[in-house]
Tab-separated table of C-alpha atoms and ligand atoms in Angstrom:
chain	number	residue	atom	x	y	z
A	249	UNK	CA	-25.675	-18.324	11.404
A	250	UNK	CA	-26.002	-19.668	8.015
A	251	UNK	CA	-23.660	-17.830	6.224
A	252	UNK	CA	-20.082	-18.857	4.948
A	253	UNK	CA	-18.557	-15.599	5.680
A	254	UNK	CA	-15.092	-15.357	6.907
A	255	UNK	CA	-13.040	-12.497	8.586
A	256	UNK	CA	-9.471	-12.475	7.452
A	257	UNK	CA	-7.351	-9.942	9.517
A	258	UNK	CA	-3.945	-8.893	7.819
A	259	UNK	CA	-5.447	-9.457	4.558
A	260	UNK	CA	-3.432	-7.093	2.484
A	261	UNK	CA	-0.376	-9.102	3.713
A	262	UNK	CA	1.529	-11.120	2.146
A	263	UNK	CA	0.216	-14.102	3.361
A	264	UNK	CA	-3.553	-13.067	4.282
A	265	UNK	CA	-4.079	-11.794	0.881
A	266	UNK	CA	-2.785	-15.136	-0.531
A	267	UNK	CA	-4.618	-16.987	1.375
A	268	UNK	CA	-8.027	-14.546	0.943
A	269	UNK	CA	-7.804	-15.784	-2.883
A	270	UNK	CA	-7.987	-19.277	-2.275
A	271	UNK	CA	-10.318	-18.645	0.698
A	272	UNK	CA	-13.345	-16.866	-1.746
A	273	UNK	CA	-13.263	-19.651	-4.056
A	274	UNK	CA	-16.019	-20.854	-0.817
A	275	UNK	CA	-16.800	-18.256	1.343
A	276	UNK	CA	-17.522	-14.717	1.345
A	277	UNK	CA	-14.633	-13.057	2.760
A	278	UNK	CA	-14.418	-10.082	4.693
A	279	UNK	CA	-10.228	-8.364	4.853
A	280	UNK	CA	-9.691	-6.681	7.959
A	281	UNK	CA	-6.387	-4.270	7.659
A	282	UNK	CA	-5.176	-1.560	9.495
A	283	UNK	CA	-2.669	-0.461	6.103
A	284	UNK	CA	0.140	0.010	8.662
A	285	UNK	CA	2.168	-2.823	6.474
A	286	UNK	CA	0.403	-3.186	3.499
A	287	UNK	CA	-0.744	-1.225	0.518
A	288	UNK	CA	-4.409	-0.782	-0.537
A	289	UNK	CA	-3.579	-2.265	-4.195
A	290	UNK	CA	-3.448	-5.212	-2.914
A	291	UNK	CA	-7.182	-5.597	-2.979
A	292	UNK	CA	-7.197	-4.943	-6.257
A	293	UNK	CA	-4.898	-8.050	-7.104
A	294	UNK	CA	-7.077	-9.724	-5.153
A	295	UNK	CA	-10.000	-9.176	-7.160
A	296	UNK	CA	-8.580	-9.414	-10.157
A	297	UNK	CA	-7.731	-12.886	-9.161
A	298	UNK	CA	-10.651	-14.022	-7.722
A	299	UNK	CA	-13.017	-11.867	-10.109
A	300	UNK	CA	-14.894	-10.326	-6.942
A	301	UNK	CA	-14.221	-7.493	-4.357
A	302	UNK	CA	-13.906	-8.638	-0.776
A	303	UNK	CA	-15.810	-6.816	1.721
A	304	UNK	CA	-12.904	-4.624	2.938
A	305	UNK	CA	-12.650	-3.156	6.465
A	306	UNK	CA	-9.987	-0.622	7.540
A	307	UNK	CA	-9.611	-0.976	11.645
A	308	UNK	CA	-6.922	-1.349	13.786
A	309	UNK	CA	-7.438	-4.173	15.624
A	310	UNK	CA	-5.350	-3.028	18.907
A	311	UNK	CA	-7.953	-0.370	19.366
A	312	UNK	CA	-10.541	-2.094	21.141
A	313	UNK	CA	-13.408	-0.385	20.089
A	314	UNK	CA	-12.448	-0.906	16.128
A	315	UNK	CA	-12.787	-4.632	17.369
A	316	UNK	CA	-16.182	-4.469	18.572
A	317	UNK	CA	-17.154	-2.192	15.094
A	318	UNK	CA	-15.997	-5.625	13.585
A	319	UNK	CA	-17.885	-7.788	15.480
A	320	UNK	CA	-20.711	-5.443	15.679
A	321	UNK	CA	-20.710	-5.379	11.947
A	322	UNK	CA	-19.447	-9.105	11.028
A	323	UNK	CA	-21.184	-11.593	14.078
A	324	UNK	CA	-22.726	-13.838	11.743
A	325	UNK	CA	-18.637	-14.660	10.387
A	326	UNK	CA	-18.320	-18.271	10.719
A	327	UNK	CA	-14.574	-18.238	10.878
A	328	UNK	CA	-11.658	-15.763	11.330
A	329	UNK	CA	-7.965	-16.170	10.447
A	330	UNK	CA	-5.368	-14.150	12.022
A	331	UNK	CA	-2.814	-12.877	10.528
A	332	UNK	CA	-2.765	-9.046	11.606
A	333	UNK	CA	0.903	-9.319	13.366
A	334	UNK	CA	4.164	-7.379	13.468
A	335	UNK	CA	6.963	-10.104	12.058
A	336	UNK	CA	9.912	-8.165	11.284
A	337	UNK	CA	12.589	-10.281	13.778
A	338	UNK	CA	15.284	-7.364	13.858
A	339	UNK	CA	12.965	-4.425	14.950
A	340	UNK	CA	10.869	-6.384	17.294
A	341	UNK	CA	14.675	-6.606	19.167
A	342	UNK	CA	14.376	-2.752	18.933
A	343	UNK	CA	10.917	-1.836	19.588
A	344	UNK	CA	9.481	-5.275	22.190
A	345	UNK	CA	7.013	-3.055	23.656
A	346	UNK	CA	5.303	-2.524	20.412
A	347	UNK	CA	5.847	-6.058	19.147
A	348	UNK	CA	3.909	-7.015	22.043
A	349	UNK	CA	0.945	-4.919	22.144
A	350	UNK	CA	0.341	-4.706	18.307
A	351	UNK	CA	0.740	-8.771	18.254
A	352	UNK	CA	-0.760	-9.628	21.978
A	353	UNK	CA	-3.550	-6.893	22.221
A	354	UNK	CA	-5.151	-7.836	18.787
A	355	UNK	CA	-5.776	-11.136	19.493
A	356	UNK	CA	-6.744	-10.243	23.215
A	357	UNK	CA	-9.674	-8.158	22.145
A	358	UNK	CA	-10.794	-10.867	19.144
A	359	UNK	CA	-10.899	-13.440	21.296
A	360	UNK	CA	-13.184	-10.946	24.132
A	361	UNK	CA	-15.451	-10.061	21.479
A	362	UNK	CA	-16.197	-13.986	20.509
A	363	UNK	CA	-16.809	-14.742	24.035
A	364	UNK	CA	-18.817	-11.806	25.219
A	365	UNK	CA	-21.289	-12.168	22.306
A	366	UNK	CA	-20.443	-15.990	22.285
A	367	UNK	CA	-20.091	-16.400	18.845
A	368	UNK	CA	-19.798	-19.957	17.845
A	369	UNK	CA	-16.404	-19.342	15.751
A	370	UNK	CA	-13.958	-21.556	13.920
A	371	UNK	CA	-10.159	-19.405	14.329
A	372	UNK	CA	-6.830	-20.262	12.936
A	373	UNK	CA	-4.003	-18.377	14.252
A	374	UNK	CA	-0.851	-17.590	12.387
A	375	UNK	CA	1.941	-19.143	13.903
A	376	UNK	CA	5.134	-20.001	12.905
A	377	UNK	CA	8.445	-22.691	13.471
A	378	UNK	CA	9.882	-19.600	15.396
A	379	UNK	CA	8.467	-21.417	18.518
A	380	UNK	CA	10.922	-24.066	18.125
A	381	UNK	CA	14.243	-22.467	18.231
A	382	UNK	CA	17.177	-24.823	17.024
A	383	UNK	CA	15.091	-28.100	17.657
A	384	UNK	CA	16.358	-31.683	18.779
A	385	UNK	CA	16.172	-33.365	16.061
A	386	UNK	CA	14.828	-33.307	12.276
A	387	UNK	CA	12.856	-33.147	11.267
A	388	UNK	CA	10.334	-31.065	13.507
A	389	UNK	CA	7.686	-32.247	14.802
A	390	UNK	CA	4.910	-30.847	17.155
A	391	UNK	CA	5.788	-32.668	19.709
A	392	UNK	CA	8.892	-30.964	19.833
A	393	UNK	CA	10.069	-28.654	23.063
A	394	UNK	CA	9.430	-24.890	22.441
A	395	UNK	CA	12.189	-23.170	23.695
A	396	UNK	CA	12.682	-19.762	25.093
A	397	UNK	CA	11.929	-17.747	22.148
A	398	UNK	CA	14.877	-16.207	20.739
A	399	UNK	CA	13.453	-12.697	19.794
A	400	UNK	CA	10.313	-10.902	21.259
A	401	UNK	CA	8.773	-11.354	17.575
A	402	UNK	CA	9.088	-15.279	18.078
A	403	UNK	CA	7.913	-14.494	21.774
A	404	UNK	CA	4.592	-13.094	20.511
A	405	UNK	CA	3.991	-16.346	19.095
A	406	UNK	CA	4.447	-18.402	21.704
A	407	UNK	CA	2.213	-15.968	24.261
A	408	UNK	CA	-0.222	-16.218	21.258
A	409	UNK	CA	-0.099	-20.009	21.494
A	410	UNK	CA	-0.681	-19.780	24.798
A	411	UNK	CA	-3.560	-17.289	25.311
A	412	UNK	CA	-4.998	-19.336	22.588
A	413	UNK	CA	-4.649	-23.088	24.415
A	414	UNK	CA	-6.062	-21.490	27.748
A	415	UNK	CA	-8.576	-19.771	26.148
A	416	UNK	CA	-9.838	-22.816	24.338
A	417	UNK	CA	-10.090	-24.641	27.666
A	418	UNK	CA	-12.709	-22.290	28.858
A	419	UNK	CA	-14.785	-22.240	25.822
A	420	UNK	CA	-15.836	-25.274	24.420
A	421	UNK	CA	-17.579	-23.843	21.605
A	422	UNK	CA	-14.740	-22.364	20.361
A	423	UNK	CA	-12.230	-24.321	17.751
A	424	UNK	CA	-8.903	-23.389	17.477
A	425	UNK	CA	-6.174	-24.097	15.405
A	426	UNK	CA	-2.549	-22.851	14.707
A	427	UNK	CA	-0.564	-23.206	11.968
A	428	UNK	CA	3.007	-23.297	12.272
A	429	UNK	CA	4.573	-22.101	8.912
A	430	UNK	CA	7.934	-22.442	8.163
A	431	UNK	CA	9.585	-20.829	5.038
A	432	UNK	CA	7.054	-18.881	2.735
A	433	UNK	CA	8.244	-17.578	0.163
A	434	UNK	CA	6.844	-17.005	-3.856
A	435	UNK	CA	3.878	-15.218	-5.206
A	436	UNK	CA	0.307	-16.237	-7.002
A	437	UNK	CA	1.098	-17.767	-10.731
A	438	UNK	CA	-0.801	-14.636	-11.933
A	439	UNK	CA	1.699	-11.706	-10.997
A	440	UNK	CA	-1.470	-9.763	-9.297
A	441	UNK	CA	-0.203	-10.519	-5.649
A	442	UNK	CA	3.080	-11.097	-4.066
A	443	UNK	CA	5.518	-10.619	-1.579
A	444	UNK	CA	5.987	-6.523	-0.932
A	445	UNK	CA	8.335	-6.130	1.833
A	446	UNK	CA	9.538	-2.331	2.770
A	447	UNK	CA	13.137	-1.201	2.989
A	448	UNK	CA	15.518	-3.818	2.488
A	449	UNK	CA	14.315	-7.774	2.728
A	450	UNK	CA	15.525	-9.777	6.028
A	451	UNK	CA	14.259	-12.593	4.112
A	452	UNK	CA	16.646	-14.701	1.933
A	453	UNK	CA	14.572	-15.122	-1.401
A	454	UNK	CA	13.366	-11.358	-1.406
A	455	UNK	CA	17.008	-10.792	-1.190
A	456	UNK	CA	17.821	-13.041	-3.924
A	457	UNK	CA	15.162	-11.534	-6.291
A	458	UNK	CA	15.815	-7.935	-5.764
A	459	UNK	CA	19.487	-8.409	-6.294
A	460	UNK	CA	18.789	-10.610	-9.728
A	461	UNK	CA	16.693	-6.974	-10.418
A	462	UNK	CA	19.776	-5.182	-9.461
A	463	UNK	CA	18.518	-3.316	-6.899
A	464	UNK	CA	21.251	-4.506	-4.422
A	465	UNK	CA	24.935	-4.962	-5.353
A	466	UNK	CA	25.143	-9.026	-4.015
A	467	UNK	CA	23.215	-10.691	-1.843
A	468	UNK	CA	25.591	-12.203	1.314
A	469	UNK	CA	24.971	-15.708	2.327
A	470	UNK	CA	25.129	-15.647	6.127
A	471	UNK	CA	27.936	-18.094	7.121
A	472	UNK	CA	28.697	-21.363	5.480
A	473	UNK	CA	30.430	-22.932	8.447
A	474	UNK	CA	27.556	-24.527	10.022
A	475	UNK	CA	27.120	-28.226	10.590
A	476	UNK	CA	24.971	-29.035	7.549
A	477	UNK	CA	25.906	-30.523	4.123
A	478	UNK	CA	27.234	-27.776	2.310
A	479	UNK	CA	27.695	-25.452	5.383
A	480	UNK	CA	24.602	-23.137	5.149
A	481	UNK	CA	21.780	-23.082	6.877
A	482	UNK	CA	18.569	-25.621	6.165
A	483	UNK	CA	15.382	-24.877	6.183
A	484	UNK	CA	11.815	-25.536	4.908
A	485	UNK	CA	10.960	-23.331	2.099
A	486	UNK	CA	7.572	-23.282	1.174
A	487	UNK	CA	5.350	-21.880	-1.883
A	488	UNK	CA	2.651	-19.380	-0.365
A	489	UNK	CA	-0.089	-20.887	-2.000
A	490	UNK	CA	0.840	-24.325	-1.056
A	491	UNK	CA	0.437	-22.646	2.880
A	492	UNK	CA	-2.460	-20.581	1.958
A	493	UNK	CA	-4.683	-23.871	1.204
A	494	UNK	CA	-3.354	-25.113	3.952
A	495	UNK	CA	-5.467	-22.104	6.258
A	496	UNK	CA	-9.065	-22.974	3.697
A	497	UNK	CA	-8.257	-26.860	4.639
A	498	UNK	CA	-7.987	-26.249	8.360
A	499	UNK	CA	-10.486	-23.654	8.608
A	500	UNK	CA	-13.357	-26.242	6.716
A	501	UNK	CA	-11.970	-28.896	9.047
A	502	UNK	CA	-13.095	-26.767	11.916
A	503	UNK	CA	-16.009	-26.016	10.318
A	504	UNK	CA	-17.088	-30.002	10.023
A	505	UNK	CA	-15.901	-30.023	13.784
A	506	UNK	CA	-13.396	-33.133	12.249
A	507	UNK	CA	-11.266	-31.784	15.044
A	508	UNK	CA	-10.864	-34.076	18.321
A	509	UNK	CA	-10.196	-30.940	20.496
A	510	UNK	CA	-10.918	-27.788	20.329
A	511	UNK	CA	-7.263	-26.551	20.252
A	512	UNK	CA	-4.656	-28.146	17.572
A	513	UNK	CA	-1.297	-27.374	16.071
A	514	UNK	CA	0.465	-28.223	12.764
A	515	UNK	CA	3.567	-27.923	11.058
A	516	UNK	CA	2.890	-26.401	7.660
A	517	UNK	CA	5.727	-26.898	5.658
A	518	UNK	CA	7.013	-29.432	2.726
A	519	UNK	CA	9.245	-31.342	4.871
A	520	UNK	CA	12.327	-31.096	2.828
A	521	UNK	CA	15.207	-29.206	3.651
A	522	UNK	CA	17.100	-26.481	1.472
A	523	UNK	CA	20.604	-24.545	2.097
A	524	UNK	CA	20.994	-20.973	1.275
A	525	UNK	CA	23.639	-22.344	-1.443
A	526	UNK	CA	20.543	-24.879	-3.299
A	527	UNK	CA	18.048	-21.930	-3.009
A	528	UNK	CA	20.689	-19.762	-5.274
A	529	UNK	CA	21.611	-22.519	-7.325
A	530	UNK	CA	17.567	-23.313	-8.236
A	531	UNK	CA	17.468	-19.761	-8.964
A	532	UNK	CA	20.064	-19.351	-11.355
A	533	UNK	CA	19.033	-22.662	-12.882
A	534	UNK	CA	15.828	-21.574	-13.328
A	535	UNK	CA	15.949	-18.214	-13.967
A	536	UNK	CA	19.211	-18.229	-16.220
A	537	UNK	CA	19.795	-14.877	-14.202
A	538	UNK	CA	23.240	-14.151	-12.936
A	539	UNK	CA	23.269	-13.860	-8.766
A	540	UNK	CA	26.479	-11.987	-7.580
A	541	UNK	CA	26.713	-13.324	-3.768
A	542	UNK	CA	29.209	-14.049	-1.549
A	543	UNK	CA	30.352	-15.844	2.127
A	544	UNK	CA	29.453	-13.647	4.627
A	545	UNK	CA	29.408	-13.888	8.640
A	546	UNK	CA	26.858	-15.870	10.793
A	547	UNK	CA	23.684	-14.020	11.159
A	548	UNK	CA	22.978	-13.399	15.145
A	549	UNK	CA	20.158	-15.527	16.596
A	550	UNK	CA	20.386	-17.836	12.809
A	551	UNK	CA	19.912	-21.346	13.591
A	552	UNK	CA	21.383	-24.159	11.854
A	553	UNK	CA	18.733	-26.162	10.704
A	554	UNK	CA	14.790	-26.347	10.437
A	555	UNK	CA	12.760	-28.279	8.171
A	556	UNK	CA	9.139	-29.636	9.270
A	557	UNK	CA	7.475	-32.817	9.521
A	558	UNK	CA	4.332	-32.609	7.796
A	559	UNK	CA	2.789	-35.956	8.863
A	560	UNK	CA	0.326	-34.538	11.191
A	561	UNK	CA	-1.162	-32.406	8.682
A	562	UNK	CA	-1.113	-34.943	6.004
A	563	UNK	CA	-2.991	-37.310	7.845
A	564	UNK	CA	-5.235	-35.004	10.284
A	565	UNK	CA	-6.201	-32.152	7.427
A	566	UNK	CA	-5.407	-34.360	4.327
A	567	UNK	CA	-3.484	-31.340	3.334
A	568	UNK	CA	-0.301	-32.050	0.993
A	569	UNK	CA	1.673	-29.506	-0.845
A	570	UNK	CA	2.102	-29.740	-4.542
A	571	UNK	CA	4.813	-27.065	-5.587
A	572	UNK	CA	8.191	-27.644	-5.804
A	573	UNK	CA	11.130	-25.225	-5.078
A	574	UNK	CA	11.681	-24.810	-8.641
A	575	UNK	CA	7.628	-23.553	-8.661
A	576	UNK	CA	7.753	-21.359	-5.828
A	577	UNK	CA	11.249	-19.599	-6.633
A	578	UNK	CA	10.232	-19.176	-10.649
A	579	UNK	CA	7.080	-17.141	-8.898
A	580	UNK	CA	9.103	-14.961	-6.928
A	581	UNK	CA	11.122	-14.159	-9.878
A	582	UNK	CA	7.908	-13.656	-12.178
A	583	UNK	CA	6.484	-11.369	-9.409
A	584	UNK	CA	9.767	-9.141	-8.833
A	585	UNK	CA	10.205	-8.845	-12.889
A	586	UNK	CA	6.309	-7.434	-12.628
A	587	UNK	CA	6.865	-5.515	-9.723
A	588	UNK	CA	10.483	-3.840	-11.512
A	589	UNK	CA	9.185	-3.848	-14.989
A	590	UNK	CA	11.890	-5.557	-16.320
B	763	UD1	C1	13.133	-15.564	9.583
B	763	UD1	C2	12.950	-15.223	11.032
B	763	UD1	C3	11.800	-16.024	11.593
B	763	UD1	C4	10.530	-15.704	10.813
B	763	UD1	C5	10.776	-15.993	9.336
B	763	UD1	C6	9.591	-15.540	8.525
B	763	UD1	C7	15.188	-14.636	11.834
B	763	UD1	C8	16.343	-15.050	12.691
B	763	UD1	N1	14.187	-15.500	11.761
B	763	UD1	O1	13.423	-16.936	9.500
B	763	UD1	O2	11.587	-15.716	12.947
B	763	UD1	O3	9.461	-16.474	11.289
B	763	UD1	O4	11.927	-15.290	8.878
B	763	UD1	O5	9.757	-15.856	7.183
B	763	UD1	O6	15.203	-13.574	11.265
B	763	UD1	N2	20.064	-15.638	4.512
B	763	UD1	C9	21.240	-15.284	3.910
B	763	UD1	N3	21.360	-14.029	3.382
B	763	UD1	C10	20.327	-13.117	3.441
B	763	UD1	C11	19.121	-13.495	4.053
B	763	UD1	C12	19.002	-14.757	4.598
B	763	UD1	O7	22.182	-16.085	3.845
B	763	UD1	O8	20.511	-11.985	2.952
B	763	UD1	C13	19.904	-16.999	5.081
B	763	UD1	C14	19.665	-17.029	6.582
B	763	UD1	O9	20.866	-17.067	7.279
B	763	UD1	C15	18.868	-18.305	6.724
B	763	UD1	C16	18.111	-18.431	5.404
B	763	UD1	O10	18.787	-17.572	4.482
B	763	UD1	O11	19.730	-19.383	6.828
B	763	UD1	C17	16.659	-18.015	5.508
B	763	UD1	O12	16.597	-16.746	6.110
B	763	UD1	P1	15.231	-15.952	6.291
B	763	UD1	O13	14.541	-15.871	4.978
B	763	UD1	O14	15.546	-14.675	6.998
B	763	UD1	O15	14.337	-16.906	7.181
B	763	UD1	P2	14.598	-17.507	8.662
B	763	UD1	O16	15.884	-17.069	9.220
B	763	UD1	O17	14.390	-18.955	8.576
């Protein structure tokens, strides 16, 4: 023990990467990726950023013996964050079976590895306001019913949950916390890291910025019939570096064993609610860029509304955002203009 080292799988990510720059302002970090959704530049942007060169480790962690190669290599880690996960909702509709053993086998053989060598480890798993479905009411709290989960991507988190709340119970040494996210979206101020997705985006801001870039014709807003101000769906958009302190917050809070049990959740999000049509309009305002869009269908499996309450992180973790939309969608936009050389 002793050392401040801390293993951060799905690294390369979009989120793990963001959050592995804020993370070795403290610790010595150590990127676990298996480069199945990511690109190897990324680590390069990260130490750019951070002006050092995480240890890097290419293993796949559903192959259980490139688990114990970790551990076997990495058992004096004080900490691990997990973000190594399939997310893409559409194809985990297509492909369940490998949703859930990529998402479910991963996390199996981490958490066998801390307990056969019984490592004394502080984890925060990578969850996500999926587990709620359409909640209740508004805005969401944890106390909130989780609801059969409405695509075997959002199942994967709730089995994650799970494993993770019984496992906990067995292991008192072990502290445990998940972070619920709800909306990332927007890149590091610096341009060296953003959001990369492949093909074309689910995600509405991607969208939005690629189109701006031209690469797609309009972007369509998914229904505007819905029971919400202006018709379009709400939700909690959040600037990635805003949710990747939150993971360095958490993880020292572990770490000073602040934490009355050894299992906790949180909503990480800036409890205010967005439509689709504000998140175009702050674009255009702030970009000045033309957006060609238009009224399209419902998206399947959409829900209406979902924006967090962040009290129990506020006062637990002492964690509060500090971006703004305005912040978080001028990033995206500096990072796609990068990315496109325009
Ligand atoms: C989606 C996933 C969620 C996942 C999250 C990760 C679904 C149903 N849910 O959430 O499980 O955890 O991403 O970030 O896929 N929109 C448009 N036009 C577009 C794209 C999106 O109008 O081209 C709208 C959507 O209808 C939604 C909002 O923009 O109202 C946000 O969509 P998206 O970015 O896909 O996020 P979620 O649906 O909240």
């Amino acid at each position: 023990m002793g050392t401040n080292k801390v293993i951060v799988t799905g690294g390369l990510g979009y989120i793990g990467s963001h959050t592995a720059v804020e993370l070795s302002e403290k610790f010595q970090v150590v990127i676990v990726d298996d480069l199945s959704n990511s690109s190897i530049e990324v680590l390069d942007g990260i130490s750019k950023i951070s002006n050092s060169t995480p240890i890097f480790e290419k293993l796949d962690l559903k192959i259980k013996k490139d688990v114990k190669k970790l551990f076997d290599k990495h058992n004096d880690a004080i900490g691990l964050i997990h973000f190594a996960a399939f997310k893409a909702v559409g194809e985990s509709v297509e492909k369940p079976l490998n949703y859930y053993e990529n998402n479910l086998s991963s996390l199996i053989y981490i958490l066998q590895e801390i307990d056969n060598r019984n490592l004394l480890l502080n984890l925060i798993f990578s969850s996500s306001c999926t587990v709620y479905g359409q909640a209740e009411s508004l805005p969401i709290t944890e106390e909130e019913s989780i609801k059969k989960a409405e695509s075997p991507y959002g199942n994967t988190k709730q089995i994650s949950e799970e494993i993770l709340f019984d496992y906990a119970r067995t292991n008192p040494k072990i502290n445990i916390t998940s972070l619920r996210y709800f909306n990332p979206i927007g890149a590091h101020h610096s341009t060296n890291i953003g959001e990369l997705p492949l093909g074309i985006p689910g995600n509405l801001v991607p969208f939005i910025t690629q189109t701006a870039a031209g690469i797609h014709e309009k972007l369509t807003v998914f229904g505007n019939d819905y029971n919400t101000p202006d018709g379009t769906c709400v939700r909690d958009y959040i600037h990635v570096m805003d949710l990747a302190k939150a993971h360095i917050i958490a993880l020292e809070h572990l770490i000073q064993k602040r934490n009355q049990d050894n299992y906790s959740v949180y909503n990480i999000g800036t409890g205010k609610g967005s439509s689709v049509l504000e998140v175009i309009e702050c674009f255009v305002k702030n970009t000045r860029v033309k957006l060609n869009y238009v009224i399209g269908k419902r998206r399947v499996g959409d829900i209406e509304s979902a924006y967090a309450d962040n009290t129990k992180a506020k006062e637990e973790l002492k964690w509060t955002p500090k971006y703004s939309l305005d912040d978080a969608i001028l990033s995206a936009w500096k990072w796609e203009k990068k990315v496109r050389n325009i």
